[in-house]
CSV table of C-alpha atoms in Angstrom, one decimal:
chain,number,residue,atom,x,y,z
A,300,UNK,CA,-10.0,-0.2,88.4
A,301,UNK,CA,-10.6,-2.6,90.9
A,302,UNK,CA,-12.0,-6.2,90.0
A,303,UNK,CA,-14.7,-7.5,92.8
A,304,UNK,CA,-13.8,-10.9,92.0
A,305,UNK,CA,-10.1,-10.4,92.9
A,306,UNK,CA,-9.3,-10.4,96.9
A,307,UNK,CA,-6.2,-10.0,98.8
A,308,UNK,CA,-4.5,-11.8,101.2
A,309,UNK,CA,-1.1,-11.0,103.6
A,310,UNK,CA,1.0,-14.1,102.8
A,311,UNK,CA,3.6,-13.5,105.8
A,312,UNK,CA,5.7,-10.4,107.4
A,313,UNK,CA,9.2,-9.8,108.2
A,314,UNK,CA,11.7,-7.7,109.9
A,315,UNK,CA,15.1,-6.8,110.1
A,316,UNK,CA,17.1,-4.7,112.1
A,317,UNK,CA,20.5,-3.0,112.7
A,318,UNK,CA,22.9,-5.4,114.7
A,319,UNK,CA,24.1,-2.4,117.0
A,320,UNK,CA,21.6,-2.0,120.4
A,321,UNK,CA,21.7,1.0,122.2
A,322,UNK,CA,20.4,1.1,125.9
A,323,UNK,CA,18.8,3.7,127.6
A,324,UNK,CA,22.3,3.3,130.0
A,325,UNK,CA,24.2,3.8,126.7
A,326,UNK,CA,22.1,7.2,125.9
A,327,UNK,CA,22.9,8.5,129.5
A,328,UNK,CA,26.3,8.8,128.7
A,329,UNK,CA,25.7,11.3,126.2
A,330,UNK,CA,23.2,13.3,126.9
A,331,UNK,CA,22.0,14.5,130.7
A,332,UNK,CA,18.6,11.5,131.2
A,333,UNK,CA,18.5,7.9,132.6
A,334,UNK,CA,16.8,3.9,132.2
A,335,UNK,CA,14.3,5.4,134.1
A,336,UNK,CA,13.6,8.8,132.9
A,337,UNK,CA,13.3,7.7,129.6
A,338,UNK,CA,10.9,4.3,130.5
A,339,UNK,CA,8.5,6.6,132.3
A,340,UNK,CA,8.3,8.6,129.2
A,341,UNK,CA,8.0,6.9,126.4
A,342,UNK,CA,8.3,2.8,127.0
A,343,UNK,CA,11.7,2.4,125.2
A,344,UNK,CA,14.5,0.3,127.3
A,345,UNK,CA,16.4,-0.5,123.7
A,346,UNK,CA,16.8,0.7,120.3
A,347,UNK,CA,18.8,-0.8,117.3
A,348,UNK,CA,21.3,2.2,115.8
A,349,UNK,CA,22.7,1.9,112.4
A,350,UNK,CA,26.5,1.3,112.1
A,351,UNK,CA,26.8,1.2,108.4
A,352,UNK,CA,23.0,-0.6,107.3
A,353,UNK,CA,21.3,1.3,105.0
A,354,UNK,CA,17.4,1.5,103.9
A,355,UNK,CA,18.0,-0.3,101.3
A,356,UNK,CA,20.3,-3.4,103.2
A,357,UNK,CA,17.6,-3.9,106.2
A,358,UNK,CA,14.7,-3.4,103.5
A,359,UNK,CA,17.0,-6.2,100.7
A,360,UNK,CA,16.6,-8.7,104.1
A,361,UNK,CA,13.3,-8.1,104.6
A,362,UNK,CA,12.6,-9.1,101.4
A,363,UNK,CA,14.6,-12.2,100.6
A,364,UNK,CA,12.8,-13.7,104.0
A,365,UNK,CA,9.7,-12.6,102.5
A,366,UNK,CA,10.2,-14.5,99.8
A,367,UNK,CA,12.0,-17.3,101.0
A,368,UNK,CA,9.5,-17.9,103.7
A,369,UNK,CA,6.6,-18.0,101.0
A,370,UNK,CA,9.1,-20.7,98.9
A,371,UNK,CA,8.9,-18.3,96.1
A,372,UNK,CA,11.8,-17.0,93.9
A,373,UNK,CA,12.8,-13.2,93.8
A,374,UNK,CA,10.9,-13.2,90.2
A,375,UNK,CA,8.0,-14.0,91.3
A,376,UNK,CA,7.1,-10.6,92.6
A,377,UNK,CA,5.9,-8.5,90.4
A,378,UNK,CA,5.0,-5.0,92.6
A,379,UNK,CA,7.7,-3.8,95.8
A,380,UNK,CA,6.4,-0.7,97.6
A,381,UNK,CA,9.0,0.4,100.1
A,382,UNK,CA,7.8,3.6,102.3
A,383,UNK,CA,10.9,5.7,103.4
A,384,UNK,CA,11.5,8.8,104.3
A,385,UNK,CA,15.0,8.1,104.8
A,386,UNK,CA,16.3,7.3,101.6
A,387,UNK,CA,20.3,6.9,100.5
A,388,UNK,CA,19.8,9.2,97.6
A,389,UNK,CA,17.1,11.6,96.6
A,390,UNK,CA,17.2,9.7,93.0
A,391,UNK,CA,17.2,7.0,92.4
A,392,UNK,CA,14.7,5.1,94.9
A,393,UNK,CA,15.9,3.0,97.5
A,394,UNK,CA,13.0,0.5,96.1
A,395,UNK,CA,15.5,0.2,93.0
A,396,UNK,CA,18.5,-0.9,95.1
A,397,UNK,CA,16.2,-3.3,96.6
A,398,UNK,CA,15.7,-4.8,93.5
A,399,UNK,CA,19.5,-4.9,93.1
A,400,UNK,CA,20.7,-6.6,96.0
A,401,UNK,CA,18.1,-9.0,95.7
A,402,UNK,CA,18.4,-9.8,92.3
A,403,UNK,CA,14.6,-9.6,91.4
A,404,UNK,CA,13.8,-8.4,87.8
A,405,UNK,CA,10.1,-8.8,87.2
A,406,UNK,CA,9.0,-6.5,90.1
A,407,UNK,CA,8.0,-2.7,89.3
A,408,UNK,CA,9.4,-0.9,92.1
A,409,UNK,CA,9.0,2.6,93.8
A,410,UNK,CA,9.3,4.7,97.1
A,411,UNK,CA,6.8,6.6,99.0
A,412,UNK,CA,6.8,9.1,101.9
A,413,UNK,CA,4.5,9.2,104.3
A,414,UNK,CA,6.3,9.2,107.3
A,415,UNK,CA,5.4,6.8,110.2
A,416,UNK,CA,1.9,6.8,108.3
A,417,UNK,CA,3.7,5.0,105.2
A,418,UNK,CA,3.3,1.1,106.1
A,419,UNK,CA,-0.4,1.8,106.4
A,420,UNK,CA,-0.4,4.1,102.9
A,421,UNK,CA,1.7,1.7,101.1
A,422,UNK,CA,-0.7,-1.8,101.9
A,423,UNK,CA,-3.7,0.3,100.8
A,424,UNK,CA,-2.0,1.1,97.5
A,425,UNK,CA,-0.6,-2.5,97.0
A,426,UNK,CA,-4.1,-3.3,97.8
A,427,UNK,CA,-5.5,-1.6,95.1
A,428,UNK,CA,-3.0,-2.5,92.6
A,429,UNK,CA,-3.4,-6.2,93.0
A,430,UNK,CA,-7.1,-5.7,93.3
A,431,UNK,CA,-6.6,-4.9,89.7
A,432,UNK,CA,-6.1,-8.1,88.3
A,433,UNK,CA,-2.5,-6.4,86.8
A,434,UNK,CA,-0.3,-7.7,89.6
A,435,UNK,CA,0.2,-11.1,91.2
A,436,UNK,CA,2.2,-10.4,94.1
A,437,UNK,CA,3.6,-7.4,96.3
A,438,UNK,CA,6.1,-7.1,99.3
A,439,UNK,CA,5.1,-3.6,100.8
A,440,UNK,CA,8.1,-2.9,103.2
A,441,UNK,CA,8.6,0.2,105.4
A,442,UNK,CA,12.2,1.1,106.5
A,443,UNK,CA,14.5,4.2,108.1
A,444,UNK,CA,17.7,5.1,109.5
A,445,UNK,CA,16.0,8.0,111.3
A,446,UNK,CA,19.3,8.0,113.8
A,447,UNK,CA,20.7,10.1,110.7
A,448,UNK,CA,18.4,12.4,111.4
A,449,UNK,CA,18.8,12.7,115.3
A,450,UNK,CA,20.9,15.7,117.2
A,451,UNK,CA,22.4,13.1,119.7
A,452,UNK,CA,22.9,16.2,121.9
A,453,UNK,CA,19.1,16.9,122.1
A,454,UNK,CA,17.6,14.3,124.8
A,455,UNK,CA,14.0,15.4,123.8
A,456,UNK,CA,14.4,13.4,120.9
A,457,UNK,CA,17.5,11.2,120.4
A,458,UNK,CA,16.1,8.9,122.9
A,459,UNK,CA,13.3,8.1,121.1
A,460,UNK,CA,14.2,7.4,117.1
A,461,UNK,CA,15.6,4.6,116.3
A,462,UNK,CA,16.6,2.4,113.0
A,463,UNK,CA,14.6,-0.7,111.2
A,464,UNK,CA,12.9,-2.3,108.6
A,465,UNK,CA,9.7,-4.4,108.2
A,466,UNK,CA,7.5,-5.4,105.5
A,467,UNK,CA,4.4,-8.4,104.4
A,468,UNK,CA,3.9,-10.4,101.4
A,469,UNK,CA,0.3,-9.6,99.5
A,470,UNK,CA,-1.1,-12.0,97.2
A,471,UNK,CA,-3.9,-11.5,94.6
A,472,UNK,CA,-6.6,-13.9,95.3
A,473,UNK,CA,-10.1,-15.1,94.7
A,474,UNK,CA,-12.9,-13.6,97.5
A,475,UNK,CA,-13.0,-11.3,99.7
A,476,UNK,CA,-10.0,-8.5,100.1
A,477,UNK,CA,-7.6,-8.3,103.5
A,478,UNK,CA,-8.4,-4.8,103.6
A,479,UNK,CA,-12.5,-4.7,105.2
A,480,UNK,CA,-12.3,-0.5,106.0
A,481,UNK,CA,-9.7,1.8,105.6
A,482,UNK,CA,-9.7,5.6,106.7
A,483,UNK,CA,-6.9,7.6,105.3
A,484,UNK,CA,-6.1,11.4,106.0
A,485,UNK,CA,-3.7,14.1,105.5
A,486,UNK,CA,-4.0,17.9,107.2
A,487,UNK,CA,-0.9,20.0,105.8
A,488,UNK,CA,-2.1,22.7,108.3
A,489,UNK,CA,0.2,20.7,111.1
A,490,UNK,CA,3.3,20.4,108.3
A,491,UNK,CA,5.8,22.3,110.8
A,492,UNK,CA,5.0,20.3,114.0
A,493,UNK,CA,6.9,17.3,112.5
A,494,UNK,CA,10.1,17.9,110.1
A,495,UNK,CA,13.7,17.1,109.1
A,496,UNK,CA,16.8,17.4,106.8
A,497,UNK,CA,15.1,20.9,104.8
A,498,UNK,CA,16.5,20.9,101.3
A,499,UNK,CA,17.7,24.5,101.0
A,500,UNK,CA,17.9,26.2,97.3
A,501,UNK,CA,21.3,27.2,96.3
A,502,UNK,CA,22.2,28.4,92.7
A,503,UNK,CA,23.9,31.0,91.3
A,504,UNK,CA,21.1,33.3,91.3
A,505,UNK,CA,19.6,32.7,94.6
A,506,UNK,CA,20.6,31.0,98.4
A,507,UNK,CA,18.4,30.1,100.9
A,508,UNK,CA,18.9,32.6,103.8
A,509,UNK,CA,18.2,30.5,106.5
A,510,UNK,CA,18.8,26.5,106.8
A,511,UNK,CA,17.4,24.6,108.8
A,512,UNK,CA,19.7,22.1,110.9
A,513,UNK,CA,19.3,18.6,109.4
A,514,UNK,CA,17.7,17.0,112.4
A,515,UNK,CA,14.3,15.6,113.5
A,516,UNK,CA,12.2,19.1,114.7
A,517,UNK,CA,9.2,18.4,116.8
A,518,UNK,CA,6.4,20.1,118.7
A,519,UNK,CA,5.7,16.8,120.9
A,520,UNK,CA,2.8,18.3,122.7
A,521,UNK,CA,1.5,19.0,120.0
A,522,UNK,CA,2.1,15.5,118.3
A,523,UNK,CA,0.4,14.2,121.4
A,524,UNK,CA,-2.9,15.6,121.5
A,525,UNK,CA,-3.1,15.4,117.5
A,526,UNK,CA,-2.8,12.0,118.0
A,527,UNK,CA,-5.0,11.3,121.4
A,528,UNK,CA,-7.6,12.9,119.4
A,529,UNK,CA,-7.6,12.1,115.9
A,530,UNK,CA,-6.7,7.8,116.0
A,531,UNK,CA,-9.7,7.0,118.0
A,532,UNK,CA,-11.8,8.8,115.3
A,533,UNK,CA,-10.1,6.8,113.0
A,534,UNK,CA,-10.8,3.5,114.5
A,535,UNK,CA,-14.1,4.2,114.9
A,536,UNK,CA,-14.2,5.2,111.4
A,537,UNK,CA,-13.5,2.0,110.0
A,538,UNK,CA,-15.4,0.0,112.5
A,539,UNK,CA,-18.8,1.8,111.6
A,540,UNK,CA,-17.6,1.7,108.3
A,541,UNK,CA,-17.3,-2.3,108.8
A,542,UNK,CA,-19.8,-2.4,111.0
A,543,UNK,CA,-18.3,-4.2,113.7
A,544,UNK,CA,-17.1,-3.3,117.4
A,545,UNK,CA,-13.8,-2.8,119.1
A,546,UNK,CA,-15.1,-6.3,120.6
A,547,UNK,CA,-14.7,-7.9,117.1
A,548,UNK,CA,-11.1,-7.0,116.7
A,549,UNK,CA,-8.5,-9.5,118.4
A,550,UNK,CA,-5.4,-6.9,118.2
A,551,UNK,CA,-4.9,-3.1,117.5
A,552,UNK,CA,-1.2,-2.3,116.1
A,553,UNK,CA,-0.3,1.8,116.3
A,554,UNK,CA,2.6,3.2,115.5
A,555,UNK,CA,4.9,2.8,118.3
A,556,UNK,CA,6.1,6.1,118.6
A,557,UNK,CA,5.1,6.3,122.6
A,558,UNK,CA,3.6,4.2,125.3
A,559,UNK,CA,1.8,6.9,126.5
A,560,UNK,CA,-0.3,7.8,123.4
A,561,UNK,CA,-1.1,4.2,123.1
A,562,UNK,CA,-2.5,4.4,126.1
A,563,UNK,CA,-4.1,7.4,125.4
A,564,UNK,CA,-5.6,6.1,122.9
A,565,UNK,CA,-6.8,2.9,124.2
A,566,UNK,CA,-8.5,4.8,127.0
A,567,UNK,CA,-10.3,7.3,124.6
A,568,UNK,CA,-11.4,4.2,122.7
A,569,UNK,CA,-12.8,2.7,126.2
A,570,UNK,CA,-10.8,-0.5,125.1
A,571,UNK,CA,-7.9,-2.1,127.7
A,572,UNK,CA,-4.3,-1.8,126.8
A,573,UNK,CA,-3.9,-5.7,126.5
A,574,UNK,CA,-5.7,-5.3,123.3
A,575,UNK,CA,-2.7,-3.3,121.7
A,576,UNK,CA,0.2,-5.1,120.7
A,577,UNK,CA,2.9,-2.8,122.1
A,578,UNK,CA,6.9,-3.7,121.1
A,579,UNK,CA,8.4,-0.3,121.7
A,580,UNK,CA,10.1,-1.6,124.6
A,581,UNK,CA,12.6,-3.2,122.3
A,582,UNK,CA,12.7,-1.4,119.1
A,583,UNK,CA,11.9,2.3,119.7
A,584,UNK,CA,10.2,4.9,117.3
A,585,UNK,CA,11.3,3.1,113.7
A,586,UNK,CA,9.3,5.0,111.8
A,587,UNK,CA,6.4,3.3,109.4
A,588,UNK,CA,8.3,0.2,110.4
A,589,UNK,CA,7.4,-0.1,113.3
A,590,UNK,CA,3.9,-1.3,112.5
A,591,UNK,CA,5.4,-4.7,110.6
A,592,UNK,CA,7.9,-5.2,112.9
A,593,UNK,CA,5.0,-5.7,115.3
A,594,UNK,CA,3.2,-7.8,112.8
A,595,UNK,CA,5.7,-10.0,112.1
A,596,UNK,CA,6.8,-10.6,116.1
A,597,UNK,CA,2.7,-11.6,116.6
A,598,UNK,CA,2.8,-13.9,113.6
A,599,UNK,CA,6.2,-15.6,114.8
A,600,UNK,CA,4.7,-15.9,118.4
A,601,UNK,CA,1.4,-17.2,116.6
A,602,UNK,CA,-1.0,-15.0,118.0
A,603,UNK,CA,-2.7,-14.3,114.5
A,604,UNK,CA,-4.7,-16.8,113.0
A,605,UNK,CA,-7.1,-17.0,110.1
A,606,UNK,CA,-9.9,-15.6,110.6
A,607,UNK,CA,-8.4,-12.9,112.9
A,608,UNK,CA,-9.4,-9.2,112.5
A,609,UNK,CA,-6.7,-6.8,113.7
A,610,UNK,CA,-6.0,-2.8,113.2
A,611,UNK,CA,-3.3,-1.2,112.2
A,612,UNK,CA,-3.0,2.6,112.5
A,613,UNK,CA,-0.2,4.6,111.7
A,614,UNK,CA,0.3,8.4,112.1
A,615,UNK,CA,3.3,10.9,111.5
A,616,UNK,CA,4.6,14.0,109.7
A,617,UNK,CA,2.6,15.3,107.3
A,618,UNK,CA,0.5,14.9,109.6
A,619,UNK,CA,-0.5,12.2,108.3
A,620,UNK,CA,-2.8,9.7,109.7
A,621,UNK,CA,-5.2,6.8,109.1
A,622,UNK,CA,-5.8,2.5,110.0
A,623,UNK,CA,-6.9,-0.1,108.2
A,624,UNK,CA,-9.1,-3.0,109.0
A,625,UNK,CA,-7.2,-6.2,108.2
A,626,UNK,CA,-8.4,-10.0,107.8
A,627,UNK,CA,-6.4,-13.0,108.1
């Protein structure tokens, strides 16, 4: 239950990525596209592509600058939230290995899957957990090697996934929470439009007939409009809910899955682009990392401050979808 008295605060944010990048000039040598074919289409020039990094490895860096940059020890967290949908194993969680390589012992540790919705899932929960008065301090880090997922013969979607980690420091505190408004959703109806790497059943008593290749299946169109639609009604959500304007929020960070939906978006939210943080152009689509390796590129630049209100919506396979309203 949560404590009124207890607030939250993000502490710092992080990132860390694959030392391998891959240029659109690179991808044209494999499959039939081009620097410009795929600009116009999605805002990617560069992507970082795993050449041995695991979840766990980028995630294990994110969280020793995490800490490090607080001037804490690895013992002093107590709660690590990693969101994945890319894990090394199925059992045990990549959230454990963390702990491993990092040498932390005090933390309790566990995955979630969410998709590219999992950074935003994962700070509400650490939210709530801290908000509890039974945890001190949480790193909430969202990572994936989605180029093992990718058919690198298939230019619809190899030029767009790409490989990363990223991840903030929460801290119980007294006042007010971080978190103002949130507006969380799932709609299982659209499960099919987003998938990858079916787990067939195989025993002696039964085989799956059909397996699904163990790539990244998408109906993009689809994707797109879903999206278009359903993230403004989310923003709004949480500004009504807070009752504040878009005028009150300094910075809005989406998923950065596509330039086009986030201006999509922007313009169904009557809002200009500069508002939106926007760092595909060097990254790709990482996933749920994506929104803290934005986060941590504005905080390193200094263009968050206390005081500042910014947005952070997420949205992926599931589908799943939803933003939060974050103070600094």
């Amino acid at each position: 239950m949560e404590d009124d008295s207890i607030g939250t605060r993000i502490v710092g944010a992080a990132r860390s990525l694959p030392e391998l990048v891959v240029t659109n000039d690179d991808l044209a040598a494999l499959v039939e596209t081009s620097d410009e074919w795929i600009h116009t289409r999605s805002g990617i020039r560069t992507r970082h592509i795993s050449r041995g990094e695991s979840v766990s490895t980028l995630a294990s860096d994110v969280f020793r600058k995490l800490v490090s940059g607080a001037g804490y020890d690895p013992d002093d967290i107590d709660l690590l939230i990693l969101a994945t949908v890319t894990p090394e194993y199925l059992t045990p969680s990549s959230a454990t290995f963390v702990l491993r390589e990092t040498g932390a012992k005090n933390a309790f540790a566990f995955d979630i899957n969410a998709a590219c919705t999992g950074f935003v899932y994962a700070v509400s929960v650490a939210d709530k957990m801290l908000r509890s008065g039974l945890y001190k301090k949480a790193i909430v880090i969202a990572g994936d090697t989605l180029s093992k997922f990718v058919d690198w013969t298939d230019r619809a979607t190899c030029v767009l996934f790409a490989d990363g980690a990223g991840g903030v420091l929460m801290e119980a505190c007294d006042g007010a929470p971080c978190i103002l408004a949130e507006d969380l959703h799932t709609d299982g109806s659209y499960a099919m439009s987003l998938r990858a790497a079916k787990l067939p059943i195989k025993n002696p008593w039964y085989e799956d007939p059909g397996p699904e290749e163990p790539y990244v299946i998408m109906d993009g169109k689809a994707i797109y409009d879903f999206v278009v639609t359903e993230i403004p009604k989310s923003v709004r959500a949480i500004l009504e809910k807070a009752a504040m304007t878009i005028d009150d929020i300094k910075y809005v960070i989406c998923h950065q899955a596509n330039s086009r939906i986030i201006e999509g978006v922007a313009k169904k939210l009557k809002t200009g682009i500069d508002k939106f943080y926007i760092s595909i152009s060097r990254y790709g689509n990482t996933s749920a990392s994506s929104m803290p390796i934005a986060l941590s590129e504005m905080m390193e630049k200094g263009l968050v401050h206390k005081g500042d209100r910014i947005i952070i919506s997420g949205f992926g396979a599931g589908l799943t979808w939803g933003s939060l309203l974050v103070q600094f």
